[in-house]
mmCIF file of C-alpha atoms in Angstrom:
data_model
loop_
_atom_site.group_PDB
_atom_site.id
_atom_site.type_symbol
_atom_site.label_atom_id
_atom_site.label_comp_id
_atom_site.label_asym_id
_atom_site.label_seq_id
_atom_site.Cartn_x
_atom_site.Cartn_y
_atom_site.Cartn_z
ATOM 1 C CA MET A 175 76.572 83.363 138.932
ATOM 2 C CA LYS A 176 77.310 86.819 136.726
ATOM 3 C CA LYS A 177 80.433 86.249 137.387
ATOM 4 C CA ILE A 178 81.091 83.109 135.283
ATOM 5 C CA PHE A 179 78.757 84.102 132.345
ATOM 6 C CA ALA A 180 80.666 87.379 131.972
ATOM 7 C CA LEU A 181 83.945 85.358 132.486
ATOM 8 C CA ILE A 182 82.569 83.278 130.048
ATOM 9 C CA LEU A 183 81.714 85.869 127.619
ATOM 10 C CA LEU A 184 84.650 87.566 127.865
ATOM 11 C CA LEU A 185 87.067 84.672 127.101
ATOM 12 C CA SER A 186 85.139 83.895 124.243
ATOM 13 C CA PHE A 187 85.615 86.861 122.645
ATOM 14 C CA ALA A 188 89.643 86.908 124.055
ATOM 15 C CA VAL A 189 89.699 83.248 121.753
ATOM 16 C CA THR A 190 87.154 84.908 118.712
ATOM 17 C CA LYS A 191 89.997 87.984 118.449
ATOM 18 C CA ASN A 192 93.022 86.159 118.749
ATOM 19 C CA SER A 193 91.679 83.351 116.289
ATOM 20 C CA SER A 194 90.367 86.573 113.739
ATOM 21 C CA ALA A 195 93.612 87.969 113.947
ATOM 22 C CA GLN A 196 95.650 85.537 111.427
ATOM 23 C CA ILE A 197 95.709 86.529 108.163
ATOM 24 C CA VAL A 198 96.712 83.641 106.168
ATOM 25 C CA ASN A 199 98.941 84.360 103.110
ATOM 26 C CA PRO A 200 100.070 80.968 101.467
ATOM 27 C CA ALA A 201 101.498 83.289 98.275
ATOM 28 C CA HIS A 202 104.735 85.507 98.812
ATOM 29 C CA TRP A 203 105.481 87.733 95.901
ATOM 30 C CA SER A 204 108.184 89.214 94.251
ATOM 31 C CA TYR A 205 109.545 90.548 90.704
ATOM 32 C CA ILE A 206 113.187 91.574 87.966
ATOM 33 C CA THR A 207 113.439 92.252 85.216
ATOM 34 C CA GLU A 208 115.940 91.619 82.605
ATOM 35 C CA ASP A 209 116.625 94.669 79.928
ATOM 36 C CA ALA A 210 115.825 92.544 76.376
ATOM 37 C CA GLY A 211 117.624 94.731 74.221
ATOM 38 C CA ASN A 212 116.581 97.239 71.914
ATOM 39 C CA GLY A 213 114.028 99.163 74.503
ATOM 40 C CA GLU A 214 112.009 95.926 75.722
ATOM 41 C CA PHE A 215 112.052 94.900 79.551
ATOM 42 C CA ASN A 216 111.104 91.498 80.656
ATOM 43 C CA ILE A 217 109.176 92.063 83.852
ATOM 44 C CA MET A 218 109.012 88.780 85.668
ATOM 45 C CA ILE A 219 106.748 88.423 88.757
ATOM 46 C CA SER A 220 106.739 85.267 91.164
ATOM 47 C CA CYS A 221 104.959 83.941 93.354
ATOM 48 C CA THR A 222 106.425 81.096 95.535
ATOM 49 C CA LEU A 223 103.900 79.618 97.518
ATOM 50 C CA ASP A 224 103.460 78.022 100.784
ATOM 51 C CA ASP A 225 103.762 73.792 101.226
ATOM 52 C CA GLY A 226 100.148 72.479 100.227
ATOM 53 C CA TRP A 227 98.429 75.224 98.483
ATOM 54 C CA HIS A 228 98.342 76.242 95.089
ATOM 55 C CA ILE A 229 97.743 79.480 92.367
ATOM 56 C CA PHE A 230 95.243 78.805 89.213
ATOM 57 C CA SER A 231 96.701 79.795 85.809
ATOM 58 C CA LYS A 232 95.949 82.872 83.859
ATOM 59 C CA ASP A 233 94.625 80.098 81.557
ATOM 60 C CA TYR A 234 92.686 78.568 84.030
ATOM 61 C CA VAL A 235 87.913 79.018 83.291
ATOM 62 C CA GLY A 236 86.191 77.578 85.908
ATOM 63 C CA ILE A 237 84.673 78.125 88.800
ATOM 64 C CA SER A 238 88.049 79.205 91.233
ATOM 65 C CA VAL A 239 89.422 82.707 90.465
ATOM 66 C CA PRO A 240 92.699 82.471 87.546
ATOM 67 C CA ALA A 241 95.634 85.014 87.957
ATOM 68 C CA THR A 242 95.210 87.796 86.257
ATOM 69 C CA PHE A 243 98.238 90.482 84.903
ATOM 70 C CA THR A 244 96.951 94.142 84.587
ATOM 71 C CA LEU A 245 99.825 97.009 83.720
ATOM 72 C CA GLU A 246 98.638 100.668 84.167
ATOM 73 C CA LYS A 247 98.218 102.448 81.023
ATOM 74 C CA SER A 248 100.846 104.916 80.040
ATOM 75 C CA ASP A 249 102.058 106.953 76.895
ATOM 76 C CA ASP A 250 105.903 106.058 78.154
ATOM 77 C CA PHE A 251 105.999 102.371 77.075
ATOM 78 C CA GLU A 252 103.788 99.356 75.010
ATOM 79 C CA VAL A 253 102.972 96.140 75.995
ATOM 80 C CA VAL A 254 104.489 93.259 73.138
ATOM 81 C CA GLY A 255 103.484 89.942 73.283
ATOM 82 C CA LYS A 256 100.844 87.821 75.328
ATOM 83 C CA LEU A 257 101.640 86.928 79.291
ATOM 84 C CA GLN A 258 103.658 84.776 79.800
ATOM 85 C CA GLU A 259 103.851 81.432 82.420
ATOM 86 C CA GLN A 260 106.683 79.640 83.462
ATOM 87 C CA GLY A 261 106.336 76.974 85.496
ATOM 88 C CA GLU A 262 105.454 73.129 86.058
ATOM 89 C CA MET A 263 101.407 73.969 85.293
ATOM 90 C CA ILE A 264 99.400 70.854 86.713
ATOM 91 C CA LYS A 265 96.145 70.139 84.631
ATOM 92 C CA GLU A 266 93.457 68.188 86.760
ATOM 93 C CA GLU A 267 90.015 66.503 86.269
ATOM 94 C CA ILE A 268 87.850 68.017 89.543
ATOM 95 C CA ASP A 269 84.183 66.896 90.543
ATOM 96 C CA LEU A 270 81.936 69.736 91.496
ATOM 97 C CA GLY A 271 79.153 68.278 92.904
ATOM 98 C CA GLY A 272 77.691 65.904 89.307
ATOM 99 C CA GLU A 273 79.961 68.455 86.596
ATOM 100 C CA LYS A 274 83.278 67.747 86.183
ATOM 101 C CA GLU A 275 86.178 70.648 85.238
ATOM 102 C CA MET A 276 89.809 71.137 84.110
ATOM 103 C CA ALA A 277 92.261 72.826 86.980
ATOM 104 C CA MET A 278 94.753 74.262 85.759
ATOM 105 C CA TYR A 279 97.347 75.967 88.722
ATOM 106 C CA TYR A 280 101.050 75.752 90.015
ATOM 107 C CA LYS A 281 102.158 74.533 93.333
ATOM 108 C CA ASN A 282 105.623 75.689 94.887
ATOM 109 C CA ARG A 283 106.181 78.283 92.552
ATOM 110 C CA VAL A 284 105.344 79.813 89.552
ATOM 111 C CA VAL A 285 107.107 82.817 87.544
ATOM 112 C CA PHE A 286 104.860 84.934 85.263
ATOM 113 C CA VAL A 287 106.589 86.923 82.421
ATOM 114 C CA GLN A 288 105.682 90.068 80.120
ATOM 115 C CA THR A 289 107.617 91.897 77.636
ATOM 116 C CA VAL A 290 106.867 95.859 77.710
ATOM 117 C CA LYS A 291 108.998 98.095 75.017
ATOM 118 C CA LEU A 292 110.275 101.687 76.577
ATOM 119 C CA LEU A 293 108.970 104.918 74.467
ATOM 120 C CA LYS A 294 110.993 107.042 76.857
ATOM 121 C CA LYS A 295 114.038 106.503 78.672
ATOM 122 C CA ASP A 296 113.038 106.360 81.852
ATOM 123 C CA VAL A 297 109.557 104.245 82.743
ATOM 124 C CA VAL A 298 107.542 103.813 85.696
ATOM 125 C CA VAL A 299 105.441 100.770 84.914
ATOM 126 C CA LYS A 300 102.731 100.339 87.635
ATOM 127 C CA GLY A 301 100.187 96.924 87.835
ATOM 128 C CA SER A 302 98.642 94.275 89.773
ATOM 129 C CA MET A 303 98.003 90.699 89.712
ATOM 130 C CA ASP A 304 94.988 88.985 90.880
ATOM 131 C CA TYR A 305 94.729 85.432 92.141
ATOM 132 C CA MET A 306 92.752 83.071 93.606
ATOM 133 C CA THR A 307 95.176 80.655 96.034
ATOM 134 C CA CYS A 308 93.943 76.945 97.513
ATOM 135 C CA LYS A 309 94.485 74.499 99.884
ATOM 136 C CA GLN A 310 91.958 71.607 100.830
ATOM 137 C CA VAL A 311 89.704 75.043 100.804
ATOM 138 C CA CYS A 312 90.394 78.072 98.998
ATOM 139 C CA ILE A 313 90.498 82.128 100.666
ATOM 140 C CA PRO A 314 89.381 85.351 99.020
ATOM 141 C CA PRO A 315 90.891 86.505 96.491
ATOM 142 C CA ALA A 316 93.879 88.857 96.577
ATOM 143 C CA THR A 317 95.986 90.991 94.954
ATOM 144 C CA TYR A 318 100.003 92.293 94.936
ATOM 145 C CA ASN A 319 100.927 95.338 93.323
ATOM 146 C CA PHE A 320 103.494 96.579 91.427
ATOM 147 C CA GLU A 321 105.789 99.795 90.651
ATOM 148 C CA ILE A 322 108.868 98.654 88.259
ATOM 149 C CA LYS A 323 111.339 102.110 87.456
ATOM 150 C CA LEU A 324 113.240 100.903 83.809
ATOM 151 C CA ASN A 325 115.624 102.395 82.274
ATOM 152 C CA THR A 326 117.032 102.112 78.492
ATOM 153 C CA ASN A 327 120.339 103.500 79.601
#
């Protein structure tokens, strides 16, 4: 009897370990830069999502976490204008158990664009995107960190 109990206990640990090792990461990030002239660059942070997943807009206000773009402060560059989103935004009223809110999100792909003006010739721009992805349920918020080298050559 003790051997059977030990075997069941051992198998349950093995199953638990394997299931907890699977990390869901439906958001795939990349970036490119575009020289906009006059020492200005467009930083384009792209998020491609696995099928069925979505990411909330920076303008979303509600129970879930909106996309938040942050640049580390630096004397080497200045931010020009506001963060822009490129993609097909979906606006949908959702019912949260009696309360309704307007969800604003992107499926498949979204590109976040921020313009910066270089104040020095060679600059490193460091920053992050905080975001939440959802399918039928949401997974905990995550962060994509980036470091981009720019120069005015």
